[in-house]
Tab-separated table of C-alpha atoms in Angstrom:
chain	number	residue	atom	x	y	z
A	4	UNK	CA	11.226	213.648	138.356
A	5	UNK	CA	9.551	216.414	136.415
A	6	UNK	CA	9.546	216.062	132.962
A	7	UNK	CA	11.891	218.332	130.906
A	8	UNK	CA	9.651	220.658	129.597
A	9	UNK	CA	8.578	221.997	132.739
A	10	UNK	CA	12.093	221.814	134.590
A	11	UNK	CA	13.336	224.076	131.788
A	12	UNK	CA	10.915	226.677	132.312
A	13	UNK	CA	11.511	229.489	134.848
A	14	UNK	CA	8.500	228.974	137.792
A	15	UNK	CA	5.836	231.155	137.353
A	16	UNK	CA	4.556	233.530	140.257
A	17	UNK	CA	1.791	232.462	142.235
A	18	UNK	CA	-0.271	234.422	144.563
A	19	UNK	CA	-0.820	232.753	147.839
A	20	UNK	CA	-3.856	231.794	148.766
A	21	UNK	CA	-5.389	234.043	152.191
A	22	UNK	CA	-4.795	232.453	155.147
A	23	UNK	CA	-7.769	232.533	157.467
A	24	UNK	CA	-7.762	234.927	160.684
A	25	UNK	CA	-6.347	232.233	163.730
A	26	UNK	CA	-9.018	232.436	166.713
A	27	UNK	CA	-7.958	234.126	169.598
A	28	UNK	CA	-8.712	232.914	172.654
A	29	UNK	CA	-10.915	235.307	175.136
A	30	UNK	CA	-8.410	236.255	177.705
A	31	UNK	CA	-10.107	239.482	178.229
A	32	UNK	CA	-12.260	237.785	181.276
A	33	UNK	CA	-9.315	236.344	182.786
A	34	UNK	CA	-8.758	237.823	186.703
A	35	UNK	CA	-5.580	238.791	188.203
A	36	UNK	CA	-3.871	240.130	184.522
A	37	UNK	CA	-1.202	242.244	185.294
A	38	UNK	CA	-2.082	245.857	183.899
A	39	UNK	CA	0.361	245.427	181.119
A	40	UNK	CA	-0.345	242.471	179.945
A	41	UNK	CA	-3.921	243.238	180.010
A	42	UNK	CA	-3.363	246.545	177.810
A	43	UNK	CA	-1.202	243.880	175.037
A	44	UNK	CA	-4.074	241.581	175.230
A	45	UNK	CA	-6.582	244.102	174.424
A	46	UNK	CA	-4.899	245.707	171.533
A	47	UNK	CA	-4.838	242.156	169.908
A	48	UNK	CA	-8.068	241.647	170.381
A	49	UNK	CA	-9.038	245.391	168.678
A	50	UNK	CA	-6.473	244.181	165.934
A	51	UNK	CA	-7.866	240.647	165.243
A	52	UNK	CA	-11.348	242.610	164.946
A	53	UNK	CA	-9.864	245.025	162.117
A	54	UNK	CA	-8.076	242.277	160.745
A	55	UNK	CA	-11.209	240.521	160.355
A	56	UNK	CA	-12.751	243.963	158.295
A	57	UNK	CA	-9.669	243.361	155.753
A	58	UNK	CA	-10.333	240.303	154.919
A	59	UNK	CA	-13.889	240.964	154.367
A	60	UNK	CA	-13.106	243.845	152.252
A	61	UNK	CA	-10.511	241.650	150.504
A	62	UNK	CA	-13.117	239.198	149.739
A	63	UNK	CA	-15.457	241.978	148.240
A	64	UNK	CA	-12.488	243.621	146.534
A	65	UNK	CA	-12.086	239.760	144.505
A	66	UNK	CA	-15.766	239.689	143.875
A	67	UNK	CA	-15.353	243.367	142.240
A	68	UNK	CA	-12.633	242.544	140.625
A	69	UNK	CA	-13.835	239.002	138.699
A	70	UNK	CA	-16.964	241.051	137.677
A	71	UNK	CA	-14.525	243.635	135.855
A	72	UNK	CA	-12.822	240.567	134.240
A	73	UNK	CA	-15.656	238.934	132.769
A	74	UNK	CA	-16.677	242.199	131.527
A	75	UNK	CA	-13.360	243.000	129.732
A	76	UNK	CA	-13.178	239.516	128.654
A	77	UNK	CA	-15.924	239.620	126.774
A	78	UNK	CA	-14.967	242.804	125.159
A	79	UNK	CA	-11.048	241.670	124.132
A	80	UNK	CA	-12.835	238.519	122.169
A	81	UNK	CA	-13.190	240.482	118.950
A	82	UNK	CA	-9.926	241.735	118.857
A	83	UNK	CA	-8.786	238.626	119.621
A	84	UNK	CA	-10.727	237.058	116.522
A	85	UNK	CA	-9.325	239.950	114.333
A	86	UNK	CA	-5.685	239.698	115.598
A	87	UNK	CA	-5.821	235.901	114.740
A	88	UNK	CA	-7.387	236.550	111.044
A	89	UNK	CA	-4.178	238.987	110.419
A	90	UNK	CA	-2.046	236.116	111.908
A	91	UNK	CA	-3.173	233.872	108.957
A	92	UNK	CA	-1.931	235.809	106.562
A	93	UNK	CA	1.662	235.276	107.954
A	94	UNK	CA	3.207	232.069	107.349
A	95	UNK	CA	5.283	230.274	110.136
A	96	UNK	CA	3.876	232.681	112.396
A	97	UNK	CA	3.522	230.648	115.527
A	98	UNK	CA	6.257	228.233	114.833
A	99	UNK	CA	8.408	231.546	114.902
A	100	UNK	CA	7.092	232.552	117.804
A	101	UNK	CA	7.628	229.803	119.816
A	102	UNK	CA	11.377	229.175	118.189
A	103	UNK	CA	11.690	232.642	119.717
A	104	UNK	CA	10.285	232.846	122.861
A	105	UNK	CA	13.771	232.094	124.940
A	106	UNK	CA	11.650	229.158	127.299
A	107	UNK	CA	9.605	227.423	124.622
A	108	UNK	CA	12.714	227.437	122.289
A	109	UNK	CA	14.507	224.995	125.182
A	110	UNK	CA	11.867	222.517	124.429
A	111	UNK	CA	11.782	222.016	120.977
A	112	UNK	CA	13.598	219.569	119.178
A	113	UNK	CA	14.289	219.614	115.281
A	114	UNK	CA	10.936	217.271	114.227
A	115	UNK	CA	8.852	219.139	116.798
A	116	UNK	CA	10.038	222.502	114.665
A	117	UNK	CA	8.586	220.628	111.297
A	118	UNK	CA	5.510	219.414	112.920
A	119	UNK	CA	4.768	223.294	114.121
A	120	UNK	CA	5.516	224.382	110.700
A	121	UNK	CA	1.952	223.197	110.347
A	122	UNK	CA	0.681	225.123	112.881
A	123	UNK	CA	-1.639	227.638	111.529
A	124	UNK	CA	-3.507	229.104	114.614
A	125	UNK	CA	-3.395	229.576	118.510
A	126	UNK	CA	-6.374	230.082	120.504
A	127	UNK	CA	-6.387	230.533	124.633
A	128	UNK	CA	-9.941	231.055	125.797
A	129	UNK	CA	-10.943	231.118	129.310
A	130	UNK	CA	-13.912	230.004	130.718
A	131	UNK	CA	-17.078	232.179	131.313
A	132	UNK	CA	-16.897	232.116	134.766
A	133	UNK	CA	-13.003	232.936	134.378
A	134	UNK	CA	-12.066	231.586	137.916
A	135	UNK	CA	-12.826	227.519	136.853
A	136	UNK	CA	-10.061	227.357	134.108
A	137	UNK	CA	-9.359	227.716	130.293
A	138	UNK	CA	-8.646	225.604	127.234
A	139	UNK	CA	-5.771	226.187	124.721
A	140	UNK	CA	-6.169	225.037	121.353
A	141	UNK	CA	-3.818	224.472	118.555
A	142	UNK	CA	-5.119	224.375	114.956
A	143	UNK	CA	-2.894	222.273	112.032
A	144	UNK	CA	-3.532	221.796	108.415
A	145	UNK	CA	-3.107	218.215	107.159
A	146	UNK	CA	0.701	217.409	108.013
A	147	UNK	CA	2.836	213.923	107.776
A	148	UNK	CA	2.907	213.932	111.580
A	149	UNK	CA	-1.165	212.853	112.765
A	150	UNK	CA	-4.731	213.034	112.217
A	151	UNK	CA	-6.116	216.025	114.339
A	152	UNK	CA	-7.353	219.246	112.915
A	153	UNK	CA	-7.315	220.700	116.281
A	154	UNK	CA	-4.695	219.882	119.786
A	155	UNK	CA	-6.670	221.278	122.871
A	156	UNK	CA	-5.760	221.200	126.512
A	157	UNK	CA	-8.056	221.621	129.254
A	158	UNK	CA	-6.859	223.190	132.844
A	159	UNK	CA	-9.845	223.268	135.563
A	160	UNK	CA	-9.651	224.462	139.120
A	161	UNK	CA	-12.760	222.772	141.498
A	162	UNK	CA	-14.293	224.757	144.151
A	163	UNK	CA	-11.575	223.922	146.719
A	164	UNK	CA	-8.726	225.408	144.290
A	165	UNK	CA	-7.538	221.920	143.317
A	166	UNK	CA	-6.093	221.769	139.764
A	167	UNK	CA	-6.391	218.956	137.091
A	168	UNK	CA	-6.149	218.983	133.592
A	169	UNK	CA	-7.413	217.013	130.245
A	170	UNK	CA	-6.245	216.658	126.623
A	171	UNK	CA	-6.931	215.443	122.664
A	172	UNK	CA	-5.562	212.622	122.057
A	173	UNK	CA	-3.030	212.633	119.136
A	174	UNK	CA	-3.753	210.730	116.573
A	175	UNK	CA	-0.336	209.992	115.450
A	176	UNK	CA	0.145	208.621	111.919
A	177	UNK	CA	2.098	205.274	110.993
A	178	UNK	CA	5.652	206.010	112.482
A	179	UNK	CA	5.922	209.281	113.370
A	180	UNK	CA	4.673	209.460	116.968
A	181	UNK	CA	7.247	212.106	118.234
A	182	UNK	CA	6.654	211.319	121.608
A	183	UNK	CA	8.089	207.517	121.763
A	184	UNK	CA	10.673	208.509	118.697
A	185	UNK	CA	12.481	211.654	121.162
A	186	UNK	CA	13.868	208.859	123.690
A	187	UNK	CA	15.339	207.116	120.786
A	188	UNK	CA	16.871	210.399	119.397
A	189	UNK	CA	18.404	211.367	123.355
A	190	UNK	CA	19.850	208.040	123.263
A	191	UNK	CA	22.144	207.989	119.574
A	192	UNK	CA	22.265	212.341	120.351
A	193	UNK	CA	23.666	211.231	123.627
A	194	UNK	CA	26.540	208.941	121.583
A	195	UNK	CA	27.808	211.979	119.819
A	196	UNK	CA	27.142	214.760	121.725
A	197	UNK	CA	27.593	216.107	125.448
A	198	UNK	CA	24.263	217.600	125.568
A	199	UNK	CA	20.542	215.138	125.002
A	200	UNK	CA	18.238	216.638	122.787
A	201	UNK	CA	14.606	218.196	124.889
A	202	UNK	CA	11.701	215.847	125.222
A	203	UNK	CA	9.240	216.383	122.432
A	204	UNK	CA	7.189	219.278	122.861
A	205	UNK	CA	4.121	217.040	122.100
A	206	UNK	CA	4.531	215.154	125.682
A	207	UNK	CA	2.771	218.585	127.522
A	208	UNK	CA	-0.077	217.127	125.589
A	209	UNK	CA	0.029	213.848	127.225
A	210	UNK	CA	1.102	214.585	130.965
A	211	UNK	CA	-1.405	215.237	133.549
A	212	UNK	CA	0.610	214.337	136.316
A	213	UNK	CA	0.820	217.872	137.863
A	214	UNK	CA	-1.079	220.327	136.725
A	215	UNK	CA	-0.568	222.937	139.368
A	216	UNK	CA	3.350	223.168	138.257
A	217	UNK	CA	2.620	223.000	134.588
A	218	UNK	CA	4.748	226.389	133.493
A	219	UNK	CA	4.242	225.666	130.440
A	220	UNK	CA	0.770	226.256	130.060
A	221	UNK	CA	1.672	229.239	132.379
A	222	UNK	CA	3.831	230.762	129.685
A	223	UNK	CA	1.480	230.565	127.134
A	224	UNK	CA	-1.294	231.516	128.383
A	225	UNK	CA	0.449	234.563	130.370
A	226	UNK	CA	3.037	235.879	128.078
A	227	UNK	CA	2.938	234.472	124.605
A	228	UNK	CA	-1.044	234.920	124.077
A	229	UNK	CA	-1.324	238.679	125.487
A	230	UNK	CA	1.607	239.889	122.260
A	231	UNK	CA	2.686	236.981	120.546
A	232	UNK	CA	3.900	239.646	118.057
A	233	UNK	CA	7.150	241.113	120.484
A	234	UNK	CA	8.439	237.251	119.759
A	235	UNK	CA	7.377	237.065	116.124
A	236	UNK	CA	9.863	240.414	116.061
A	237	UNK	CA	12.628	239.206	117.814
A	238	UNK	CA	14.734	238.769	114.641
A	239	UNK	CA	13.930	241.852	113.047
A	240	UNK	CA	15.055	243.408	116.644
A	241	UNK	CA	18.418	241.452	116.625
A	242	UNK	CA	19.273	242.542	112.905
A	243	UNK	CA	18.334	245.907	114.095
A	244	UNK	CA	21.009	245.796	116.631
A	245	UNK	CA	23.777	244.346	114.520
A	246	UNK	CA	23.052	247.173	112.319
A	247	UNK	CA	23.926	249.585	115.073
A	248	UNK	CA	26.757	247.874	115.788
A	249	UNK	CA	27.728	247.181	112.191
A	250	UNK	CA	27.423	251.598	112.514
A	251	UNK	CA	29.649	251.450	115.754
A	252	UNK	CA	32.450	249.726	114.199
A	253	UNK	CA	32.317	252.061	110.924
A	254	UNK	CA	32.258	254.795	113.056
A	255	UNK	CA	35.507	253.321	114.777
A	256	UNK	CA	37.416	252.628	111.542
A	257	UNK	CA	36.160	256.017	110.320
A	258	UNK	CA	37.971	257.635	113.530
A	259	UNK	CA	40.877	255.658	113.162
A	260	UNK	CA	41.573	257.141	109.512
A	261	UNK	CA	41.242	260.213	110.690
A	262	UNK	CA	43.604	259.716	113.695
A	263	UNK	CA	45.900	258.192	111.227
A	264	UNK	CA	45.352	261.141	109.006
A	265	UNK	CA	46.286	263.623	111.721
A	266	UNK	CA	49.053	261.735	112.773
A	267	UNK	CA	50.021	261.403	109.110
A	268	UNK	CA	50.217	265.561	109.034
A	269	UNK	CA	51.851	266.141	112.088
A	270	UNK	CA	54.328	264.315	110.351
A	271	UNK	CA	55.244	265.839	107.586
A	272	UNK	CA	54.654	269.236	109.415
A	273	UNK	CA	57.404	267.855	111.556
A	274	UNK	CA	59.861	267.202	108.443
A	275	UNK	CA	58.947	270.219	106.976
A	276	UNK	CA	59.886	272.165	110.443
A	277	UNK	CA	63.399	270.063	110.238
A	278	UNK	CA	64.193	270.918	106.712
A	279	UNK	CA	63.315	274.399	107.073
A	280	UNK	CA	66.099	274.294	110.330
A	281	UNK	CA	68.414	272.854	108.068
A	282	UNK	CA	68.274	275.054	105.369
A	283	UNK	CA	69.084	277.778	107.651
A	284	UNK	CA	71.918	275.983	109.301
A	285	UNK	CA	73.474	275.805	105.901
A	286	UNK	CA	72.671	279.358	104.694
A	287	UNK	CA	74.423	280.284	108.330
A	288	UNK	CA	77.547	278.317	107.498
A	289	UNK	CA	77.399	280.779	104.255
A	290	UNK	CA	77.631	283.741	105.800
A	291	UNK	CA	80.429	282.562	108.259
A	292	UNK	CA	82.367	281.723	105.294
């Protein structure tokens, strides 16, 4: 069974990996085709040939490509630097984040929350090569929770596309391993509520049973670290919106007043048409008299 925090993310797109061209075999020698036939075999043949140009091109178009990434990854490193200074200067910045991001958020349990609180800095930097893998790295100031200065995990992809991964150990202080204590808290949660509590979010640190289905790593290193900011702002966004709707609903009452209003005139226009009829009914009577 796949641990929690990788059932509750949504998979991740992969892009297959090019099948080779299958070998045709040379029927174009072969007596006795019928004319038909022999046309068909022909035109596979002429296609399997121009197939064979795609892929080559393909395989050139990769090599072009992973040249212009190394390039550009080189370039985005200062930025990245900079970004991360002004990211200092915010506190709970990444702890936000993550409470944020809708797929991250499913993993975290209360004490995970506190133990990110310390989280000062997030770092995703790929190798030189780019195709081999990258390393994430979490920085913490001192914290009740364990030793490390620095959580890194390692994902590496050998020449035949095979993935594995490697991480720091976690030191954890007396009592406060949140990895064996998350069990015990599903197990009393599990007494009083319907719903278990998430595995600790520490445990991606510590599983390296699968690393080609490891979304989590996935989501972090593909949505979070491009604009970590559009999750930072999700609050301000949703306080944004029930102020517009806050404006919807005086905008309502503000109609109904007047409706009430209008209503209210027609009203007395109304009573002031039916004493006006009256008053002539009487004066009428008058005159008969």
């Amino acid at each position: 069974m796949a641990p929690k925090w990788q059932s509750a993310l949504l998979p991740q797109s992969k892009k297959p990996k090019s099948a080779p061209s299958p070998k045709l075999e040379d029927k174009s020698a072969s007596p006795g085709l019928p004319k038909g036939e022999k046309i068909q075999q022909e035109a596979i043949e002429h296609i399997d040939e121009v197939q064979n140009e795609i892929d080559r091109l393909n395989e050139q178009a990769s090599e072009e490509i992973l040249k212009v990434e190394q390039k550009y990854n080189k370039l985005r490193q200062s930025f990245f630097q900079k970004r991360s200074e002004l990211i200092a200067k915010i506190p709970n910045f990444w702890v936000t984040t993550f409470v944020n991001h809708p797929q991250v958020s499913a993993l975290l349990g209360e004490e995970d929350e506190e133990a990110l609180h310390y989280l000062t800095r997030v770092e995703v930097t790929e190798f030189e090569d780019i195709k081999s893998g990258y390393r994430i790295d979490f920085y913490f100031v001192e914290n009740p929770y364990f030793e490390n200065k620095v959580l890194s995990k390692e994902f590496h992809l050998n020449e035949s596309g095979d993935p594995s991964s490697k991480s720091t150990e976690i030191k954890w202080k007396s009592g406060k391993d949140l990895t064996k204590r998350s069990s015990q808290t599903q197990n009393k949660a599990s007494r009083k509520r319907q719903h278990e509590e998430p595995e600790s979010f520490f445990t991606w640190f510590t599983d390296h049973s699968d690393a080609g289905a490891d979304e989590l790593e996935e989501v972090i290193k593909d949505d979070i670290w491009p604009n970590p900011l559009q999750y930072y702002l999700v609050p301000d966004m949703d306080d944004e919106e029930g102020e517009a709707e806050d404006d919807d609903d005086d905008d309502e009452e503000e109609e109904g007043l007047e409706d009430l209003d209008e209503e209210g005139d027609k009203g007395k226009k109304d009573e002031d048409e039916d004493d006006d009829e009256g008053e002539e009914g009487e004066e009428d009577e008058g005159e008969d008299d």
